[in-house]
């Protein structure tokens, strides 16, 4: 019996020693990456899954590094989508390509996780106790002081919203970690994501966010959930939303009504200040005014009007009317000498990214020097938009005053090549060598509403020479951008080309759309008596889109000439091109035509032969006949000489006969 127990002990010891390295392997730090192309469904069916590895083990207190190695934005969110556990343990927020997110687990257990943007991406993290050997060796190590967890506190400006309202969120992070962003997720009653964004906190650990509740993502009534995520912390708040508005029956609203309903107030005492200024504005003329022009890259943008309002006590107020800008982490309002904020007066943080707002101007500010209003990202030193102030005699553009001033606008809407989106261009009358703001709306053709979250590129050209762009691949979250373009290549037709590469964070096969913009006077129409046809200017086609500039264009010509299917494909899809040569940018070779061969008429009569022989055009002088006659003519000449000899012989016989019978 003792021998059996001894053998069993030895066997167990051997087994333990064999499995110990695997069981107690070091799991203090692990890295999880996105599978390439995981933003498109299909990775969930592969053995590796959408996260690599899809199942990973880590020690309590260890580090999990999530690395977004894909070319699309993702989230790393704990729990199961739609359940209360979603985002409780950890949530990275929107992680852009190339970014990383770290999580330190504090409790043993299994943690499922997924991507909010691409819910088919799922994985599991197993958190285990630290290996025993390591615990023994670490007994003497001093226990580090625990770091207090961050605490999130935030609030909204109200609890009930309707379509067209702007949701204003203000919050604070206590015990923040350096470089960690604040993520905001807004979900509708069906747990679909209506908005997803990231923000940085300011020097006071504060964050602010504004969301315009409009568009196809806000078409469901009910309770919307606002989730704020910071590192491992996650808090929620519910708001009530109605997708139809009963605000106003239409018509012109007075400025006080507009302010009460649309203006954003970051502090309660500002309401009285706004009303006082509104009342004073009724009788006080504007001294300076300007219109915002955004950067136009789809990310940094500002729109609206800026006015300097002189108050009776001698002070001045900056008024922003019909204002709207894209979101930024640390936006301020400056009065500056230039667009680069090299010398400026800081009027304070931007109160809201939409709505009418007022800013006090210091009394000693020289408005002739600081004549530009900037919306400026202080954290990154980036301009969002600027308005140059110039003399303005009356408050013409305010909605409070009626005016006869009208601006002629032009608009055109075209679908992308496969009809996935409609793109609408709107702009005022264009002047040469003057910057014009082109408004671009991306429209869902089914709902006829603005389509949010579009990835695109754009450039403007004339006769192949570019005047704007191409801009790099750019994302617009609101589905509307303003492009400042200076048309400086003379009158004529300019072409604005778009490439659409993604919708709602999903990459799509590139779709293009091209607009023709006529700059300058249209051709003068003739009087009815003449009625000549004035051809419409047609831009040159240029090289076709399917041509790869790195390949020899002759390869396309060879395929066209030798492959029937390729020839049919080209002829069916590119009928506007005269030939394959034009499509690939080659000159079509011109074959020299040879005149048809016309044989000389045959000579059938002796007199014709004689006339040919006697012709000065064929037979030269007698002394050169042998050297110059054509061989065929020479043969005829010899035969004629023999014939003449025979004729002379016969004539001699006839003369002899006549003399005998004479």
XYZ file of C-alpha atoms in Angstrom:
662
model
C 0.000 0.000 0.000
C 2.809 2.437 0.846
C 4.491 1.610 -2.455
C 1.263 2.413 -4.339
C 0.855 5.731 -2.537
C 4.482 6.604 -3.201
C 4.118 5.843 -6.898
C 0.893 7.862 -7.030
C 2.607 10.817 -5.319
C 5.497 10.652 -7.788
C 3.076 10.509 -10.730
C 1.080 13.458 -9.467
C 4.253 15.422 -8.828
C 5.465 14.721 -12.330
C 2.119 15.801 -13.792
C 2.091 18.995 -11.768
C 5.598 19.846 -12.825
C 4.626 19.330 -16.446
C 1.514 21.543 -16.361
C 2.905 24.221 -14.039
C 4.561 26.335 -16.737
C 1.296 26.535 -18.678
C -1.013 27.035 -15.703
C 1.145 29.668 -14.071
C 2.285 31.346 -17.281
C 2.883 35.084 -17.083
C -0.362 36.898 -17.917
C 0.547 40.240 -16.442
C 0.221 42.016 -19.808
C -1.638 40.978 -22.963
C -2.377 42.718 -26.262
C -5.554 42.347 -28.321
C -5.802 43.657 -31.887
C -8.577 44.036 -34.443
C -8.638 41.523 -37.253
C -7.802 43.256 -40.562
C -11.004 44.304 -42.324
C -13.157 43.555 -39.284
C -15.312 46.617 -39.992
C -17.011 44.455 -42.642
C -19.027 41.366 -41.570
C -17.310 38.021 -42.135
C -14.508 37.997 -39.576
C -16.854 36.373 -37.043
C -16.911 33.242 -39.226
C -13.126 32.799 -39.259
C -11.240 30.641 -36.705
C -9.362 33.703 -35.406
C -12.497 35.806 -34.917
C -12.764 39.591 -35.146
C -10.406 40.254 -32.200
C -6.976 38.598 -32.159
C -6.942 36.657 -29.951
C -10.697 36.454 -29.452
C -10.203 34.739 -26.060
C -7.377 35.949 -23.820
C -6.308 35.388 -20.203
C -4.879 38.080 -17.916
C -3.958 38.343 -14.219
C -5.889 40.469 -11.768
C -4.058 43.798 -11.679
C -2.442 43.075 -15.040
C -2.764 45.154 -18.179
C -4.901 44.548 -21.260
C -3.801 46.602 -24.261
C -6.401 47.011 -26.987
C -4.761 48.124 -30.238
C -6.815 49.277 -33.211
C -4.703 48.021 -36.114
C -7.611 48.210 -38.565
C -8.230 51.081 -40.998
C -11.627 51.957 -39.457
C -12.718 53.301 -36.071
C -13.793 50.731 -33.432
C -14.702 50.523 -29.759
C -13.667 47.987 -27.110
C -16.763 47.783 -24.902
C -17.342 45.266 -22.120
C -20.587 43.311 -21.770
C -23.196 42.340 -24.330
C -24.846 44.896 -26.597
C -28.271 45.931 -25.323
C -27.761 44.608 -21.798
C -27.267 46.635 -18.624
C -23.707 45.294 -18.281
C -22.665 46.999 -21.495
C -19.712 49.300 -20.881
C -19.663 48.799 -17.099
C -16.243 47.121 -16.791
C -14.490 49.078 -19.540
C -15.190 51.076 -22.663
C -12.575 52.639 -24.916
C -14.954 55.038 -26.611
C -14.377 55.566 -30.309
C -10.803 54.382 -30.978
C -9.459 55.748 -34.245
C -7.107 53.697 -36.457
C -3.674 53.393 -34.839
C -4.863 54.256 -31.322
C -4.640 52.072 -28.201
C -6.720 51.656 -25.044
C -5.583 50.068 -21.777
C -7.632 48.339 -19.071
C -6.527 46.987 -15.677
C -8.905 44.315 -14.288
C -9.532 44.318 -10.532
C -11.755 41.251 -10.135
C -11.572 37.604 -11.254
C -14.111 36.522 -13.839
C -15.004 36.296 -17.511
C -15.574 39.562 -19.355
C -17.262 39.401 -22.761
C -16.784 42.476 -24.916
C -17.716 43.779 -28.354
C -17.487 46.772 -30.716
C -20.347 49.257 -30.488
C -19.881 50.350 -34.094
C -19.560 46.798 -35.496
C -21.580 44.550 -33.126
C -20.579 41.305 -34.894
C -17.113 41.778 -33.359
C -17.069 39.922 -30.021
C -14.411 38.515 -27.703
C -13.814 37.274 -24.150
C -11.221 38.177 -21.496
C -10.624 35.694 -18.649
C -9.262 37.358 -15.501
C -7.496 34.943 -13.125
C -5.724 35.160 -9.798
C -2.031 36.010 -9.943
C 0.124 32.849 -10.108
C 1.093 31.359 -6.725
C 4.872 31.509 -7.166
C 4.703 35.154 -7.971
C 2.617 35.835 -4.883
C 5.267 34.115 -2.670
C 8.103 36.188 -4.095
C 6.111 39.388 -3.928
C 5.263 39.036 -0.211
C 8.138 41.288 0.783
C 7.308 43.976 -1.775
C 5.623 47.012 -0.311
C 1.997 47.384 -1.327
C 1.621 50.449 -3.524
C -0.865 53.066 -2.561
C -4.095 52.514 -4.497
C -4.873 55.134 -7.109
C -8.334 56.631 -6.621
C -10.711 55.821 -9.430
C -11.945 58.641 -11.629
C -15.425 59.920 -10.856
C -17.736 61.155 -13.618
C -20.384 63.772 -13.021
C -22.412 65.368 -15.810
C -25.755 66.947 -16.521
C -27.851 68.119 -19.458
C -29.498 71.497 -19.903
C -32.959 69.889 -19.645
C -34.712 66.518 -19.625
C -37.189 66.796 -22.503
C -36.200 67.462 -26.132
C -37.859 67.631 -29.532
C -36.484 67.345 -33.032
C -34.273 70.315 -33.899
C -33.189 70.958 -30.301
C -29.534 71.035 -29.318
C -28.574 68.761 -26.445
C -26.010 70.493 -24.205
C -23.905 68.305 -21.927
C -21.567 69.694 -19.274
C -19.528 67.471 -16.970
C -16.454 67.040 -14.821
C -13.944 64.240 -14.225
C -12.523 63.924 -10.708
C -9.145 62.133 -10.364
C -8.546 62.108 -14.128
C -5.721 60.287 -15.903
C -3.507 62.171 -18.331
C -4.423 61.746 -21.983
C -7.589 59.693 -21.443
C -10.505 61.057 -23.538
C -14.148 61.310 -22.539
C -16.441 59.251 -24.756
C -20.127 60.026 -25.244
C -22.632 57.516 -26.658
C -26.252 58.446 -27.330
C -28.576 55.484 -27.980
C -32.216 55.530 -29.054
C -34.973 53.376 -27.479
C -34.028 50.519 -29.855
C -30.433 50.600 -28.523
C -29.167 51.896 -31.860
C -26.349 54.439 -31.737
C -27.499 57.932 -32.672
C -24.236 59.680 -31.805
C -20.729 58.558 -30.873
C -17.938 61.036 -30.078
C -14.777 61.661 -28.048
C -13.715 64.789 -26.161
C -10.820 65.990 -24.034
C -11.111 67.648 -20.628
C -9.845 71.171 -20.035
C -7.490 72.469 -17.366
C -10.369 72.450 -14.875
C -11.170 68.784 -15.635
C -14.379 69.913 -17.364
C -15.838 68.676 -20.623
C -18.658 70.012 -22.780
C -20.518 68.562 -25.717
C -23.381 69.732 -27.921
C -25.429 67.485 -30.183
C -28.003 68.733 -32.707
C -30.953 66.341 -32.430
C -31.870 66.230 -36.082
C -31.656 63.885 -39.038
C -32.467 60.232 -39.787
C -30.775 59.010 -36.591
C -33.404 60.812 -34.522
C -36.664 59.446 -35.901
C -37.879 57.451 -32.871
C -39.837 58.856 -29.934
C -39.046 57.739 -26.412
C -36.241 57.547 -23.888
C -32.705 58.061 -25.151
C -29.716 56.921 -23.089
C -26.653 59.149 -22.703
C -23.563 57.195 -21.719
C -20.384 58.959 -20.582
C -17.287 56.737 -20.443
C -13.935 57.663 -18.947
C -11.412 54.851 -18.714
C -13.159 52.087 -16.787
C -15.858 54.356 -15.401
C -19.255 54.604 -17.023
C -22.377 56.574 -16.077
C -25.746 56.953 -17.791
C -28.625 59.382 -17.923
C -32.014 59.107 -19.640
C -33.641 61.953 -21.589
C -37.052 62.110 -23.241
C -37.172 62.810 -26.961
C -39.959 63.561 -29.408
C -39.241 63.367 -33.137
C -41.836 66.017 -34.028
C -41.718 69.638 -32.945
C -44.562 71.776 -31.619
C -42.306 74.740 -31.007
C -43.751 77.174 -33.511
C -46.469 77.318 -36.116
C -44.206 78.924 -38.701
C -43.710 82.455 -39.892
C -41.193 84.935 -38.593
C -40.254 84.607 -34.921
C -39.172 87.608 -32.961
C -35.602 87.642 -31.759
C -36.573 87.303 -28.090
C -38.572 84.142 -28.905
C -35.695 82.715 -30.887
C -33.305 83.410 -28.054
C -35.556 81.819 -25.450
C -35.926 78.654 -27.527
C -32.620 78.269 -29.335
C -29.878 80.178 -27.561
C -27.555 78.116 -25.379
C -26.972 79.311 -21.831
C -24.041 77.813 -20.003
C -24.807 79.801 -16.833
C -28.181 80.838 -15.381
C -27.380 84.501 -14.879
C -26.649 84.939 -18.604
C -30.376 84.907 -19.438
C -30.963 88.396 -18.012
C -27.864 89.685 -19.766
C -29.103 88.341 -23.113
C -32.559 89.922 -22.724
C -31.067 93.314 -21.839
C -28.812 93.228 -24.869
C -31.687 92.150 -27.129
C -33.724 95.166 -25.943
C -30.844 97.583 -26.478
C -30.144 96.202 -29.940
C -33.522 97.399 -31.229
C -32.297 100.987 -31.454
C -28.516 100.650 -31.657
C -26.851 100.345 -35.083
C -24.076 97.877 -35.774
C -20.554 99.220 -36.070
C -18.846 96.119 -37.497
C -20.084 92.843 -38.946
C -18.761 89.800 -40.750
C -19.632 86.280 -41.914
C -17.882 83.150 -40.680
C -15.951 81.056 -43.185
C -14.950 77.619 -41.970
C -11.690 75.844 -42.665
C -13.692 73.543 -44.913
C -11.939 70.242 -44.286
C -15.085 68.585 -42.927
C -13.684 68.424 -39.392
C -13.054 72.051 -38.451
C -15.905 74.307 -39.525
C -17.883 77.354 -38.409
C -20.804 79.199 -39.960
C -22.969 82.204 -39.106
C -22.698 85.969 -38.620
C -20.668 88.074 -36.173
C -21.572 91.614 -35.080
C -19.991 94.201 -32.805
C -22.785 95.885 -30.852
C -21.956 99.228 -29.155
C -23.768 99.614 -25.816
C -24.873 102.992 -24.375
C -22.329 102.818 -21.551
C -19.522 102.806 -24.129
C -18.763 99.094 -24.000
C -19.050 96.651 -26.883
C -20.499 93.180 -27.190
C -19.671 90.524 -29.770
C -22.878 88.935 -31.022
C -22.923 85.596 -32.901
C -26.086 85.093 -34.947
C -27.293 81.868 -36.600
C -24.027 80.379 -35.413
C -23.011 76.751 -35.842
C -19.658 74.967 -35.629
C -18.342 71.438 -35.508
C -17.371 70.053 -32.113
C -13.935 70.543 -30.642
C -12.277 69.651 -27.351
C -11.266 73.147 -26.213
C -12.924 75.860 -28.328
C -12.493 79.565 -27.544
C -13.630 82.831 -29.144
C -10.818 85.256 -30.023
C -10.616 88.716 -31.523
C -7.433 88.460 -33.544
C -5.276 90.320 -36.028
C -5.070 87.286 -38.352
C -6.293 83.722 -38.852
C -3.248 82.301 -37.090
C -4.016 83.855 -33.679
C -0.564 85.425 -33.523
C -2.004 88.416 -31.616
C -5.457 88.116 -30.067
C -7.890 89.057 -27.285
C -9.454 86.042 -25.562
C -13.217 86.497 -25.080
C -13.642 83.144 -23.320
C -14.714 79.617 -24.086
C -17.230 79.065 -26.847
C -20.593 78.877 -25.080
C -22.193 76.477 -27.541
C -21.544 75.088 -30.985
C -24.933 76.315 -32.244
C -27.312 79.197 -31.523
C -27.115 82.933 -30.872
C -24.644 84.047 -28.192
C -23.008 87.195 -26.766
C -19.478 87.907 -25.512
C -18.316 90.988 -23.617
C -15.346 92.787 -25.173
C -12.751 94.405 -22.873
C -13.028 98.204 -22.919
C -9.474 98.822 -24.127
C -9.784 96.533 -27.189
C -8.770 98.217 -30.462
C -11.373 96.870 -32.888
C -9.602 98.370 -35.878
C -6.622 96.157 -35.023
C -8.375 93.042 -33.732
C -10.816 92.830 -36.629
C -11.158 89.062 -36.984
C -13.375 86.779 -34.913
C -11.847 83.307 -34.539
C -13.287 80.044 -33.285
C -10.052 78.518 -32.041
C -9.141 75.153 -30.533
C -6.808 76.183 -27.727
C -5.657 72.647 -26.898
C -4.374 71.892 -30.395
C -3.881 75.392 -31.803
C -6.297 74.805 -34.700
C -8.616 77.266 -36.428
C -12.244 76.154 -36.936
C -13.505 79.313 -38.665
C -13.102 83.088 -38.844
C -15.197 86.167 -39.614
C -13.539 89.359 -40.841
C -15.274 92.433 -39.404
C -16.016 95.413 -41.633
C -18.203 98.522 -41.416
C -21.927 97.836 -41.217
C -24.461 100.638 -40.960
C -27.515 98.636 -39.919
C -28.357 95.282 -38.485
C -29.484 94.001 -41.894
C -28.921 90.296 -41.459
C -30.628 89.892 -38.087
C -33.873 87.869 -38.202
C -35.441 90.619 -36.035
C -35.411 93.089 -38.939
C -37.119 92.753 -42.277
C -34.980 93.653 -45.269
C -35.181 93.608 -49.056
C -31.643 92.297 -49.282
C -31.731 88.979 -51.126
C -28.825 86.823 -52.198
C -29.145 84.812 -55.383
C -28.196 81.223 -54.677
C -27.581 78.379 -57.068
C -28.199 74.731 -56.257
C -27.790 71.406 -57.999
C -28.205 67.828 -56.774
C -26.701 64.716 -58.353
C -26.551 61.042 -57.298
C -23.313 59.131 -56.852
C -22.526 56.689 -59.650
C -24.348 53.786 -57.930
C -27.099 55.900 -56.377
C -26.121 55.237 -52.762
C -26.118 58.965 -51.914
C -27.362 62.220 -53.348
C -24.976 65.166 -53.115
C -26.330 68.725 -53.121
C -24.253 71.837 -53.852
C -25.524 75.280 -52.869
C -23.633 78.548 -53.272
C -24.087 82.247 -53.848
C -23.227 83.909 -57.129
C -19.537 83.258 -57.852
C -17.049 86.046 -58.527
C -13.631 85.451 -60.046
C -10.665 85.579 -57.653
C -12.996 85.883 -54.619
C -13.360 83.044 -52.127
C -16.808 81.462 -52.365
C -18.304 79.175 -49.740
C -19.728 76.026 -51.355
C -22.281 74.276 -49.141
C -22.281 70.502 -49.545
C -25.063 68.270 -48.211
C -24.884 64.471 -48.310
C -28.469 63.206 -48.608
C -29.994 59.781 -48.046
C -32.029 59.207 -51.250
C -34.620 57.090 -49.397
C -35.361 59.441 -46.485
C -34.416 62.675 -48.302
C -32.682 63.711 -45.056
C -29.055 64.672 -44.428
C -26.963 61.505 -44.054
C -24.541 61.729 -41.138
C -21.042 60.232 -40.815
C -19.667 60.383 -44.364
C -16.039 59.730 -45.399
C -15.130 61.626 -48.554
C -12.477 63.414 -50.595
C -12.981 66.402 -52.894
C -11.131 68.529 -55.424
C -12.004 71.350 -57.834
C -10.352 71.829 -61.228
C -10.648 73.621 -64.543
C -9.313 72.099 -67.774
C -7.275 69.630 -65.726
C -5.650 72.272 -63.478
C -6.690 72.013 -59.845
C -7.711 75.068 -57.835
C -8.744 73.264 -54.627
C -7.682 69.953 -53.079
C -7.585 67.133 -53.263
C -8.168 67.031 -49.512
C -7.213 63.803 -47.689
C -9.905 61.328 -46.703
C -12.152 63.356 -44.384
C -15.053 62.483 -42.082
C -18.095 64.676 -41.500
C -20.264 63.667 -38.558
C -23.140 66.018 -39.399
C -23.346 65.228 -43.108
C -22.883 68.856 -44.170
C -19.667 70.697 -45.002
C -18.690 74.097 -46.355
C -15.800 74.287 -48.803
C -14.081 77.669 -49.398
C -13.029 77.797 -53.051
C -11.378 80.628 -54.963
C -12.157 80.346 -58.679
C -9.042 81.974 -60.099
C -8.502 80.425 -63.543
C -10.773 82.714 -65.509
C -14.333 82.310 -66.683
C -15.588 78.954 -67.838
C -16.664 75.593 -66.486
C -15.046 74.329 -63.266
C -15.450 70.731 -62.147
C -16.007 69.690 -58.523
C -15.316 65.971 -58.021
C -16.290 63.907 -54.957
C -15.225 60.422 -53.930
C -17.431 58.800 -51.249
C -15.552 56.077 -49.351
C -17.582 55.424 -46.171
C -21.026 55.813 -44.576
C -21.804 55.498 -40.841
C -18.255 54.303 -40.062
C -18.558 51.557 -42.696
C -16.129 51.607 -45.647
C -17.853 51.233 -49.028
C -16.520 50.752 -52.563
C -15.623 54.218 -53.785
C -18.476 56.061 -55.478
C -17.896 59.279 -57.398
C -19.979 62.237 -58.469
C -18.905 65.255 -60.512
C -20.457 68.730 -60.746
C -19.984 71.384 -63.420
C -19.930 74.941 -62.066
C -20.186 77.775 -64.582
C -18.196 80.860 -63.552
C -18.766 84.103 -65.439
C -21.375 85.330 -67.895
C -23.484 82.829 -69.772
C -23.399 83.113 -73.597
C -25.610 85.966 -74.872
C -28.754 84.567 -76.444
C -29.325 85.817 -80.027
C -32.464 87.626 -81.190
C -35.286 85.486 -82.624
C -34.399 86.558 -86.198
C -30.964 84.909 -86.184
C -31.506 81.933 -83.829
C -28.035 80.391 -84.235
C -27.322 77.401 -82.017
C -24.946 78.298 -79.177
C -23.183 75.110 -78.081
C -23.084 74.473 -74.350
C -19.493 74.289 -73.092
C -18.557 70.687 -72.396
C -15.555 69.927 -70.184
C -12.887 67.612 -71.512
C -13.312 64.026 -70.429
C -9.715 63.388 -69.467
C -8.357 59.957 -68.606
C -11.014 57.429 -67.538
C -11.252 56.446 -63.863
C -10.400 52.770 -64.467
C -6.913 53.614 -65.764
C -4.063 52.784 -63.394
C -1.363 55.427 -63.893
C 1.342 52.931 -62.908
C 0.547 50.684 -65.882
C 1.458 51.126 -69.516
C -1.681 52.469 -71.269
C -0.879 50.310 -74.283
C -1.929 47.271 -72.202
C -5.510 48.564 -72.180
C -5.377 49.076 -75.962
C -4.074 45.526 -76.470
C -6.877 44.069 -74.343
C -9.455 46.116 -76.225
C -8.164 44.912 -79.598
C -7.702 41.273 -78.578
C -10.368 40.487 -75.933
C -13.986 40.595 -77.064
C -15.422 40.718 -73.524
C -13.130 43.578 -72.523
C -14.071 45.483 -75.693
C -17.782 45.027 -74.933
C -17.289 46.108 -71.297
C -15.546 49.297 -72.383
C -18.056 50.146 -75.127
C -21.020 49.596 -72.747
C -19.645 51.561 -69.795
C -17.741 54.416 -71.449
C -19.829 55.520 -74.441
C -18.739 59.154 -74.025
C -15.229 58.349 -75.208
C -14.521 58.277 -78.941
C -12.067 55.401 -78.579
C -10.019 53.363 -76.109
C -7.070 55.584 -77.017
C -8.868 58.685 -75.713
C -9.916 56.898 -72.498
C -6.339 55.895 -71.601
C -4.759 59.194 -72.669
C -3.093 58.130 -75.924
C -3.297 59.694 -79.362
C -5.077 57.453 -81.791
C -2.744 56.485 -84.683
C -3.783 57.784 -88.124
C -3.292 55.367 -91.041
C -2.112 56.936 -94.355
C -4.632 56.241 -97.139
C -3.289 54.828 -100.501
C -5.142 55.906 -103.702
C -6.865 52.979 -105.444
C -5.109 51.390 -108.409
C -6.663 52.310 -111.739
C -5.314 50.183 -114.659
C -4.481 51.940 -117.934
C -6.907 51.234 -120.775
C -5.896 48.571 -123.276
C -5.096 49.729 -126.832
C -7.212 47.931 -129.401
C -6.873 49.931 -132.631
C -3.734 50.526 -134.757
C -4.553 54.204 -134.987
C -4.706 54.367 -131.200
C -1.282 52.808 -131.034
C -0.017 55.271 -133.530
C -1.480 58.156 -131.609
C 0.179 56.900 -128.431
C 3.505 56.527 -130.157
C 3.278 59.957 -131.748
C 2.400 61.590 -128.408
C 5.121 63.898 -127.186
C 4.181 63.092 -123.575
C 5.251 59.481 -123.934
C 7.930 59.383 -126.644
C 10.769 61.882 -126.250
C 13.173 62.973 -128.896
C 14.177 60.210 -131.383
C 17.761 60.001 -130.170
C 16.568 59.044 -126.678
C 13.790 56.585 -127.590
C 15.728 53.440 -126.788
C 16.806 54.789 -123.437
C 13.498 56.172 -122.239
C 10.640 54.047 -123.689
C 8.799 51.741 -121.381
C 9.504 48.070 -122.241
C 5.851 47.412 -123.166
C 5.744 50.474 -125.396
C 9.009 49.363 -126.951
C 7.448 46.002 -127.900
C 4.516 47.741 -129.515
C 6.868 50.023 -131.366
C 8.831 47.085 -132.748
C 5.640 45.352 -133.890
C 4.469 48.520 -135.582
C 7.716 48.849 -137.488
C 7.323 45.289 -138.776
C 3.734 46.022 -139.706
C 4.787 49.131 -141.583
C 7.392 47.099 -143.450
C 4.707 44.592 -144.515
C 2.367 47.374 -145.529
C 5.129 48.908 -147.656
C 5.802 45.485 -149.233
C 2.099 45.049 -150.062
C 1.892 48.541 -151.448
C 4.834 47.710 -153.798
C 3.023 44.548 -155.035
C -0.140 46.526 -155.635
C 1.768 49.102 -157.669
C 3.300 46.277 -159.800
C -0.138 44.724 -160.473
C -1.567 48.068 -161.490
C 1.309 48.633 -163.952
C 0.757 45.153 -165.551
C -2.912 45.708 -166.112
C -2.599 49.431 -166.642
